[in-house]
CSV table of C-alpha atoms in Angstrom, one decimal:
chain,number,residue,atom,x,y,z
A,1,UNK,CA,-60.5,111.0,35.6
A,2,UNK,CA,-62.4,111.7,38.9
A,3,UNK,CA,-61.5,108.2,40.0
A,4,UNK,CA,-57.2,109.4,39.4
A,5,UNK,CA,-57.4,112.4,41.5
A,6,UNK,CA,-59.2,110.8,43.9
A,7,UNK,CA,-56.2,108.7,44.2
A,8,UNK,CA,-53.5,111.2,44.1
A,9,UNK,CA,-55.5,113.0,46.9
A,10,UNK,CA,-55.4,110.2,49.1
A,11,UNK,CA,-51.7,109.7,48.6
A,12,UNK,CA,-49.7,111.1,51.8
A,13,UNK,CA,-46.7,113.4,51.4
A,14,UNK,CA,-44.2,110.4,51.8
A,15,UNK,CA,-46.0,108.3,49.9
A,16,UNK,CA,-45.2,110.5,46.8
A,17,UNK,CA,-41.9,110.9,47.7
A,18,UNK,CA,-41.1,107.2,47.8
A,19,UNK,CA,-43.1,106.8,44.4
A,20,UNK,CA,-41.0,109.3,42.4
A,21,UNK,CA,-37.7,108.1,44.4
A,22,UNK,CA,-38.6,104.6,43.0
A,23,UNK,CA,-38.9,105.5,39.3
A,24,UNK,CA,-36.0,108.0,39.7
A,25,UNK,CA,-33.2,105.8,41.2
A,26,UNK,CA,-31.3,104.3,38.4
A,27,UNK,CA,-28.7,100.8,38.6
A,28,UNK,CA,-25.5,102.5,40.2
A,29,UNK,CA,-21.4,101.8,40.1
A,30,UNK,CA,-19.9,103.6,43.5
A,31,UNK,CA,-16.5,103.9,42.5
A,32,UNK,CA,-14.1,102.9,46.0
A,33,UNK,CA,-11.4,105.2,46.9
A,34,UNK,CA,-8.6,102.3,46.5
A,35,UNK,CA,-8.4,98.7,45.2
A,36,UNK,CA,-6.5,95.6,45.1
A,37,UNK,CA,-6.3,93.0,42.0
A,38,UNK,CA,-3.9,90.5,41.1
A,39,UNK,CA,-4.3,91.7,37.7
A,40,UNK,CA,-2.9,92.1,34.8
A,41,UNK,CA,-6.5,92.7,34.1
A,42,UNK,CA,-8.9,95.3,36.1
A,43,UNK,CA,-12.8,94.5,36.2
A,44,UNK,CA,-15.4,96.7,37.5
A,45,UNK,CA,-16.3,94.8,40.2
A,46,UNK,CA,-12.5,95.0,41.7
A,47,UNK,CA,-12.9,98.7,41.8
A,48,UNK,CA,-16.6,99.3,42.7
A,49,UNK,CA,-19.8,98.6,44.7
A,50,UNK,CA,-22.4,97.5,41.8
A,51,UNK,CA,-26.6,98.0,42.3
A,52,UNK,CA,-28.6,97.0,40.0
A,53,UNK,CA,-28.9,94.1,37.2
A,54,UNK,CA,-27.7,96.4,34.8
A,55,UNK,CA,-24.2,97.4,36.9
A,56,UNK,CA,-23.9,93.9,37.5
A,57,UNK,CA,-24.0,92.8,34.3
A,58,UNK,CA,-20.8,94.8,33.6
A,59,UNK,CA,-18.9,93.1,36.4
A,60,UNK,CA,-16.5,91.3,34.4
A,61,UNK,CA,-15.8,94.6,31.8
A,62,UNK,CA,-12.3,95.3,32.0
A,63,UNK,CA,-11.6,99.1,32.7
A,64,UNK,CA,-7.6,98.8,33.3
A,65,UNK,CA,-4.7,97.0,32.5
A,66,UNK,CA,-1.4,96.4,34.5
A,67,UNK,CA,1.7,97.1,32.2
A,68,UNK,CA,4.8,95.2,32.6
A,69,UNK,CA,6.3,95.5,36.4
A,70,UNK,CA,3.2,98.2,37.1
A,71,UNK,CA,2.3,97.6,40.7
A,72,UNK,CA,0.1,100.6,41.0
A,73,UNK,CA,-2.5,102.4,39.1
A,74,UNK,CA,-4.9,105.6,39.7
A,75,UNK,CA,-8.0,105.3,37.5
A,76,UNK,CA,-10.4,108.4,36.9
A,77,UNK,CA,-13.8,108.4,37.1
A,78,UNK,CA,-13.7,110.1,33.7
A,79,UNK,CA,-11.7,107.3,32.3
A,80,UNK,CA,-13.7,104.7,34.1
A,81,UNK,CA,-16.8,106.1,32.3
A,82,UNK,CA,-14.9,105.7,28.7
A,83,UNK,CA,-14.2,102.1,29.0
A,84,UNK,CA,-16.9,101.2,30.3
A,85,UNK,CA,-19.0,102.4,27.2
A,86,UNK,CA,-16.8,101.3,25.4
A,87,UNK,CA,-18.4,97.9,26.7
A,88,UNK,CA,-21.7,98.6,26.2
A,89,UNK,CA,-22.5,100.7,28.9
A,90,UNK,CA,-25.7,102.5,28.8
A,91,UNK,CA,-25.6,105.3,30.7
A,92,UNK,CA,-29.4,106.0,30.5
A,93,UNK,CA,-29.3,103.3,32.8
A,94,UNK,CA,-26.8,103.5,34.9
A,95,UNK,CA,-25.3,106.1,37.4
A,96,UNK,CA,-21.6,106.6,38.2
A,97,UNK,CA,-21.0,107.5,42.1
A,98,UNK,CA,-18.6,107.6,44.5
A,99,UNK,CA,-14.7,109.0,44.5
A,100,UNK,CA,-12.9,111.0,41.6
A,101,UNK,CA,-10.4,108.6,41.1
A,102,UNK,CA,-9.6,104.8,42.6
A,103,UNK,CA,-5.7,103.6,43.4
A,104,UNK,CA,-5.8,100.1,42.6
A,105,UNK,CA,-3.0,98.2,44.1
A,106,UNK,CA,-1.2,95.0,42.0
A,107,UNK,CA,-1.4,92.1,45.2
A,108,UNK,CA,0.9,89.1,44.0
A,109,UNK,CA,-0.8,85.7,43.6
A,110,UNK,CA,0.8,82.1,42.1
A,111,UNK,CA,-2.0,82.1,40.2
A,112,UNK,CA,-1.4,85.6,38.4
A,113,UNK,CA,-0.8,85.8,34.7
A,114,UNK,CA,2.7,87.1,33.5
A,115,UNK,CA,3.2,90.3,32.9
A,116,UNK,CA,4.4,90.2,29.8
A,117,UNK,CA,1.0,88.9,28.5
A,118,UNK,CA,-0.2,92.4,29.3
A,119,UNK,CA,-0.8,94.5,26.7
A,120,UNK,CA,2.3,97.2,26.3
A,121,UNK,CA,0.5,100.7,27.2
A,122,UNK,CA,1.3,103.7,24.8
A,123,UNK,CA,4.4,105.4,25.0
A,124,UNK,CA,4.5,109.1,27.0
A,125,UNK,CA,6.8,111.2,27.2
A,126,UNK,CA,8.5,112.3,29.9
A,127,UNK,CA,6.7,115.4,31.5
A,128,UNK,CA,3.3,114.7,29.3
A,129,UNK,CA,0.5,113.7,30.4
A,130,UNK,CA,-0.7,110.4,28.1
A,131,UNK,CA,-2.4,111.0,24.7
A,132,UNK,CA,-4.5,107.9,24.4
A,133,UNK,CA,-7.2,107.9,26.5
A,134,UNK,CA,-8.1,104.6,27.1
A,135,UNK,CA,-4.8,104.1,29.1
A,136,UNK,CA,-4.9,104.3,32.9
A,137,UNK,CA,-3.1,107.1,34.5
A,138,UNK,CA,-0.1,106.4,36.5
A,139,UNK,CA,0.0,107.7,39.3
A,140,UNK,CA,3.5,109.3,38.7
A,141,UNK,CA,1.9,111.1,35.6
A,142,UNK,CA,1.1,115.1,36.3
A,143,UNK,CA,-2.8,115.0,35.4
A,144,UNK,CA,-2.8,118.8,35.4
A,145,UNK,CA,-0.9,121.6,33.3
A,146,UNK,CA,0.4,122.9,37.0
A,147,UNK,CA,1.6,119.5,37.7
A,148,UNK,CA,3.5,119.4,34.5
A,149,UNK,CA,4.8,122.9,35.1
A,150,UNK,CA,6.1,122.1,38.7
A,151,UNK,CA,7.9,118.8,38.1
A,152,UNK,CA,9.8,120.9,35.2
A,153,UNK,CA,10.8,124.2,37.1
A,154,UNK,CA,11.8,121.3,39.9
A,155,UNK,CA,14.5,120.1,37.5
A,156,UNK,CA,15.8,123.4,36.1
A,157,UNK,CA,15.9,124.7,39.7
A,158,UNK,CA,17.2,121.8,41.7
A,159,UNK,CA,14.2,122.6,44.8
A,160,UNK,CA,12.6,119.7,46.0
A,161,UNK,CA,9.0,119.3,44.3
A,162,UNK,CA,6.7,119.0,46.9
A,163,UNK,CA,8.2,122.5,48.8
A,164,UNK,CA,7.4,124.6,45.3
A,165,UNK,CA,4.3,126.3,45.1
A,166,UNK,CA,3.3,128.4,41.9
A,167,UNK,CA,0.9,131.2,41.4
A,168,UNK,CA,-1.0,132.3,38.2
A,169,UNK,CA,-3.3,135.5,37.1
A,170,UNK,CA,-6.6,134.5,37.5
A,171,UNK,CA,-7.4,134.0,33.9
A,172,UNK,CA,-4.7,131.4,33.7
A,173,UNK,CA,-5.5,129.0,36.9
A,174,UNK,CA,-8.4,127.2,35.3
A,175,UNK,CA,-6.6,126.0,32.4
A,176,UNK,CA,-3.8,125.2,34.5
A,177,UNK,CA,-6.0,123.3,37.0
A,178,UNK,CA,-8.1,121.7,34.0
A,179,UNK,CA,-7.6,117.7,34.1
A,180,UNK,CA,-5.6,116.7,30.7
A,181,UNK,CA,-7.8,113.6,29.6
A,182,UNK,CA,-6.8,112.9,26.2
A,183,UNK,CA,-4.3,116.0,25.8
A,184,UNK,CA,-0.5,116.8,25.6
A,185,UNK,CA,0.9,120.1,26.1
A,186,UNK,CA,4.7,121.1,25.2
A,187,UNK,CA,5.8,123.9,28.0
A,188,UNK,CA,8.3,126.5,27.4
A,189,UNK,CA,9.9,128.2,31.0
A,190,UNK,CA,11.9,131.4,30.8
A,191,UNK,CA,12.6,133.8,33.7
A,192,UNK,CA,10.4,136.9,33.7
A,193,UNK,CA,11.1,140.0,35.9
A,194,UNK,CA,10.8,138.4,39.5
A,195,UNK,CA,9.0,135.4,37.9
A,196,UNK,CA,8.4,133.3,34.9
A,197,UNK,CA,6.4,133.0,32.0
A,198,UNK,CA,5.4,129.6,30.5
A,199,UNK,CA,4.4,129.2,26.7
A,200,UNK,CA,2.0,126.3,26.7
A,201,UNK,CA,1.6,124.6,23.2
A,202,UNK,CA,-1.5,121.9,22.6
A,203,UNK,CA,-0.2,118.7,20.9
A,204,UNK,CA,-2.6,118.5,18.4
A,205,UNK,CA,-3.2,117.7,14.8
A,206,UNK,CA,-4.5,120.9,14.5
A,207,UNK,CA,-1.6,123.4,12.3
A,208,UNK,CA,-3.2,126.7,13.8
A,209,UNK,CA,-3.1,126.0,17.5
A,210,UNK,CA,-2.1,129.5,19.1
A,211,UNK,CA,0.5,128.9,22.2
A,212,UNK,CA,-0.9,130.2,25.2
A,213,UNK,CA,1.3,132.8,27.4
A,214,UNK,CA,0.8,132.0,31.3
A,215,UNK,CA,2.7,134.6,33.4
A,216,UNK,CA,3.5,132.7,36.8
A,217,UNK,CA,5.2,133.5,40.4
A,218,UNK,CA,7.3,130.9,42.0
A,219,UNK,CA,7.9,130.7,45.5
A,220,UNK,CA,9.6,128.0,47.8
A,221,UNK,CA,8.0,126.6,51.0
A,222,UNK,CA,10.8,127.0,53.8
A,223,UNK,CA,10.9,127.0,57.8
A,224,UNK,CA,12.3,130.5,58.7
A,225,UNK,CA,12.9,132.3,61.6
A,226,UNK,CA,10.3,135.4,62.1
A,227,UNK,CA,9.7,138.1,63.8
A,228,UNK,CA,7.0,137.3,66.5
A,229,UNK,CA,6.5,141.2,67.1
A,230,UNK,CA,7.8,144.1,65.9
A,231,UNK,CA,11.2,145.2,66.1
A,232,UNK,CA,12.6,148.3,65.8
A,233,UNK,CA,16.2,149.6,64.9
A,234,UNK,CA,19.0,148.9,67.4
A,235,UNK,CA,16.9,146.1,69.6
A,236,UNK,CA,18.7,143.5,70.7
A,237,UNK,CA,17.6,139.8,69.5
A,238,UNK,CA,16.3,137.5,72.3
A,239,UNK,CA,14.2,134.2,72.2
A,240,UNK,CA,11.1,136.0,72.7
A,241,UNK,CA,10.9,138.5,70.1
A,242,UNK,CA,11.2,135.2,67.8
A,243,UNK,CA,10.0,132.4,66.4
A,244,UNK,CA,10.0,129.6,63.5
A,245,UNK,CA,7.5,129.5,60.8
A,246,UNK,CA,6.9,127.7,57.3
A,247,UNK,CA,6.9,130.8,54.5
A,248,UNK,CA,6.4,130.7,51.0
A,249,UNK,CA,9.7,132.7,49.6
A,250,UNK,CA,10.7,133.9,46.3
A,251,UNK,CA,13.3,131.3,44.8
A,252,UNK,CA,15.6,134.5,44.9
A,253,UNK,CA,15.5,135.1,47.9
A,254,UNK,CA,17.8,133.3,49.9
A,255,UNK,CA,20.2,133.3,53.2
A,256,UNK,CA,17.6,133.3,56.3
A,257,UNK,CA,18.1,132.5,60.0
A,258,UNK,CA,16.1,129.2,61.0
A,259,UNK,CA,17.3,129.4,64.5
A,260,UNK,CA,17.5,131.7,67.4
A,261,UNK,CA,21.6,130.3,67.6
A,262,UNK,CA,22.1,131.7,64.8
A,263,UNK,CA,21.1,135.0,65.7
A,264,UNK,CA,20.8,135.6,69.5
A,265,UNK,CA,22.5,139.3,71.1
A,266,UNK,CA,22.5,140.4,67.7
A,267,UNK,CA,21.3,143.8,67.1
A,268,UNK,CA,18.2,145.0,64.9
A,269,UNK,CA,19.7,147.4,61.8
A,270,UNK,CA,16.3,148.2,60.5
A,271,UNK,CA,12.6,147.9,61.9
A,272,UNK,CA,10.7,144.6,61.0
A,273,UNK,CA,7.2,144.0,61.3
A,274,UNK,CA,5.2,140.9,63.3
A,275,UNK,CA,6.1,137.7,61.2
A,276,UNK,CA,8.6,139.1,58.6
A,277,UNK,CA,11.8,136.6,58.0
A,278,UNK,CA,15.0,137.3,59.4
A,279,UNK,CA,18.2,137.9,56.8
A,280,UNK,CA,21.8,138.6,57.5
A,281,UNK,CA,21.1,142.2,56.5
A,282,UNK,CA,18.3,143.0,58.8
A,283,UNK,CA,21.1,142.7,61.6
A,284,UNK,CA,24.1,145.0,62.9
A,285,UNK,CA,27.6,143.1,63.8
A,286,UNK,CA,28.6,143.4,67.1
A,287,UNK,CA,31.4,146.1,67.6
A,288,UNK,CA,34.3,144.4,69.2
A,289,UNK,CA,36.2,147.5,69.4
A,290,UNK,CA,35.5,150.2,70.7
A,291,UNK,CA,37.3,154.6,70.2
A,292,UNK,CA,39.3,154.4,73.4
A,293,UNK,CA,40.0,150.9,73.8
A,294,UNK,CA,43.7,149.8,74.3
A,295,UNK,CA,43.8,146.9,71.5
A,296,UNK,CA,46.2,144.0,71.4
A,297,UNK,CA,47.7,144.3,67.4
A,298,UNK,CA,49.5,141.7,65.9
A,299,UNK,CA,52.1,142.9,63.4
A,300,UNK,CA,53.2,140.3,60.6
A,301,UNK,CA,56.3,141.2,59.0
A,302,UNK,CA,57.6,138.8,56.4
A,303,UNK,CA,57.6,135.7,58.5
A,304,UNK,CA,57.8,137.0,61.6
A,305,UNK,CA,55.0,138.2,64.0
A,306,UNK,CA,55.4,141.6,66.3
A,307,UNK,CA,52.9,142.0,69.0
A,308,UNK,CA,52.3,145.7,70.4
A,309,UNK,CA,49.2,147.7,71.9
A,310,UNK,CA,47.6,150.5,70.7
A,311,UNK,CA,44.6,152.6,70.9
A,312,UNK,CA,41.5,152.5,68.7
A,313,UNK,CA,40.2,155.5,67.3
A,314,UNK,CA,37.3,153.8,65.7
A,315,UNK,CA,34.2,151.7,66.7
A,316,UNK,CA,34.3,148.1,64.4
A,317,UNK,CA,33.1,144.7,64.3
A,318,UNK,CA,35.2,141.8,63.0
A,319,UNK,CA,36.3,142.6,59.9
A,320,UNK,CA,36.3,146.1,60.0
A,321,UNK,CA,39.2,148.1,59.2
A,322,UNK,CA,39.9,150.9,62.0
A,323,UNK,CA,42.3,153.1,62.8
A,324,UNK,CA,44.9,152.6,65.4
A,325,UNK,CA,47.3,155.3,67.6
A,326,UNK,CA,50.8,153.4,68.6
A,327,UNK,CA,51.0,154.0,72.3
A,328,UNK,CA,55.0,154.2,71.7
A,329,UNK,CA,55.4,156.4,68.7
A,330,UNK,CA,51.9,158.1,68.3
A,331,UNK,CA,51.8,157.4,65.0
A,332,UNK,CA,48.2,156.4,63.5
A,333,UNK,CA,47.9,153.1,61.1
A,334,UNK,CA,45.2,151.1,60.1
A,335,UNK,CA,44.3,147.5,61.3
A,336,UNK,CA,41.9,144.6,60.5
A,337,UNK,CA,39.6,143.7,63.9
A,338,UNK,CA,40.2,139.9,64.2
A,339,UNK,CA,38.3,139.8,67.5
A,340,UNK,CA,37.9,141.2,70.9
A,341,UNK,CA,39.9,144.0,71.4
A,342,UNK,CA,42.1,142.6,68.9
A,343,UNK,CA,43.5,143.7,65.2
A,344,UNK,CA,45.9,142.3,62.9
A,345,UNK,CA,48.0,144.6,60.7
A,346,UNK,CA,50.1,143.2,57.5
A,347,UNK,CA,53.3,145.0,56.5
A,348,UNK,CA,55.4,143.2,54.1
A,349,UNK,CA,59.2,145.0,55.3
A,350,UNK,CA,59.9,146.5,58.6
A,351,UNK,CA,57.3,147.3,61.1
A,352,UNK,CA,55.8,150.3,59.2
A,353,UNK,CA,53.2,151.9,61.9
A,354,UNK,CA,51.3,154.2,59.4
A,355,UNK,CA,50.9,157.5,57.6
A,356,UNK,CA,51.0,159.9,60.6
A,357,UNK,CA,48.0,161.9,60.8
């Protein structure tokens, strides 16, 4: 005994440290980031950087398959790790390292097998994620319940998927975040309030699974013109009060500027903060006529056209219907501004010029 710590004692620091670093160090499979095999068939050693005579030994395993006219496949480490015990693997062993997940890419080759020798993978339904396991997971399969949920609220609202983004309560993001190895879910989607609420139901042999009620918020990734600084009511729009910016909207909300063309000289109808999007309603028409103005009226009668002047005795923008005094007859009747200084009026008979006032 005397003669062992003796020994230890005389061991330096780094000494020890390369000792236990020895025995602790295991065989390892580093799994790459991408790969290329002419398939159909994936081994090991296509997708990873093998240590040790016990990874090398399972060089050859098979831990993918290339269905029929498949040029691409995403393989989890998760899955990886199934298969290969599957062939034996022992884990006690053997450590699995590197990436998540490995894209392996189908590169052709005279020499590849047909495709049709491949085995047939199990069927999925669209939307699912696949029940079996020991399939590999395309890479056009959602692999989370927020995945699954997005590509269908992408079809039943007709916005691109990749400019969604959805929110959840906290108690609901890590079962939508949750990778679905080995599980289905069925998803119901129904408008709630200003968002929605999705009733997720576990494919399972199970008779008393309980639905689970997520309530969610949707909102749509768009490039919008802002507010750079604050406005206040009455300002006048100009290029440096503005700028564009990506927002994340509510899908109701709809109908803002994304340029400065759209809106330049406009004026400000209500005060917006620094970085708030501009809508048609945050914005006052410009008045074309003015109380005082001589206008230039148009009269249509039947299919005839009579022009005259008058005088406004209202402020309106293009649209507006003001009132107008005949310079000729004084009499007061109503036009539609059409422009500039400029109203139309519609009178089906004779040149009717108004209820005097």
């Amino acid at each position: 005994m005397s003669t062992t710590r003796s020994t230890t004692r005389c061991l330096t620091p780094l000494a020890i440290m390369l000792l236990v670093t020895t025995f602790a160090v295991a065989d390892s499979i580093r799994l790459h980031r991408s790969a290329e095999s002419a398939g159909p068939e994936i081994r090991l050693a296509d997708v990873a950087e093998l240590d040790g005579t016990a990874a090398v030994r399972l060089a050859d395993a098979t831990v993918a398959t290339f269905s029929s006219g498949q040029m691409s496949i995403e393989l989890s480490a998760e899955l990886l790790r199934q298969n290969l015990t599957e062939s034996g693997a022992n884990w006690a062993d053997l450590s699995l390292m590197g990436f998540a997940s490995v894209i392996v890419e189908r590169i052709e080759s005279a020499e590849t097998e047909s495709f049709q020798q491949a085995p047939l993978p199990v069927a999925v339904e669209p939307g699912m994620a696949a029940s079996n396991p020991d399939q590999p997971i395309s890479v056009g399969t959602p692999r989370t319940l927020r995945q699954q949920i997005l590509r269908q609220l992408s079809q039943q609202t007709g916005v691109d998927l990749q400019d969604l983004v959805l929110h959840a309560d906290p108690r609901d993001r890590s079962l939508l975040d949750r990778p679905l190895f080995g599980e289905r879910y069925a998803i119901e989607l129904g408008p709630q309030g200003a968002g929605y609420v999705a009733i997720l139901s576990r494919v399972s042999a199970a008779i008393d699974e309980t639905p689970r009620r997520a309530r969610l918020r949707v909102f749509r990734k768009d490039q919008v013109l802002v507010a750079r600084t604050p406005l206040r009511r009455g300002d006048v729009l100009r290029a440096r009060d503005l700028e564009v910016r990506s927002l994340e909207l509510p899908l109701d909300q709809t109908g803002y500027y994304r340029s400065f063309d759209q809106v330049g000289g406009l004026l400000i109808g209500r005060s917006i903060g620094a970085g708030e999007p501009i809508a048609p309603s945050d914005l006052l028409a410009e008045e074309v006529v003015k109380r005082g103005d001589l206008i230039h009226v148009t009269c249509v009668i039947g299919s005839m056209q009579v022009r005259t002047i008058a005088t406004a005795r209202d402020n309106g923008a293009i649209g507006d219907t003001v009132a107008l005094r005949s310079n000729s007859s004084g009499r007061t009747f109503y036009g539609v501004v059409t422009g500039d200084r400029q109203a139309r009026v519609d009178t089906p008979g004779i040149l009717a010029m108004g209820d005097s006032r």
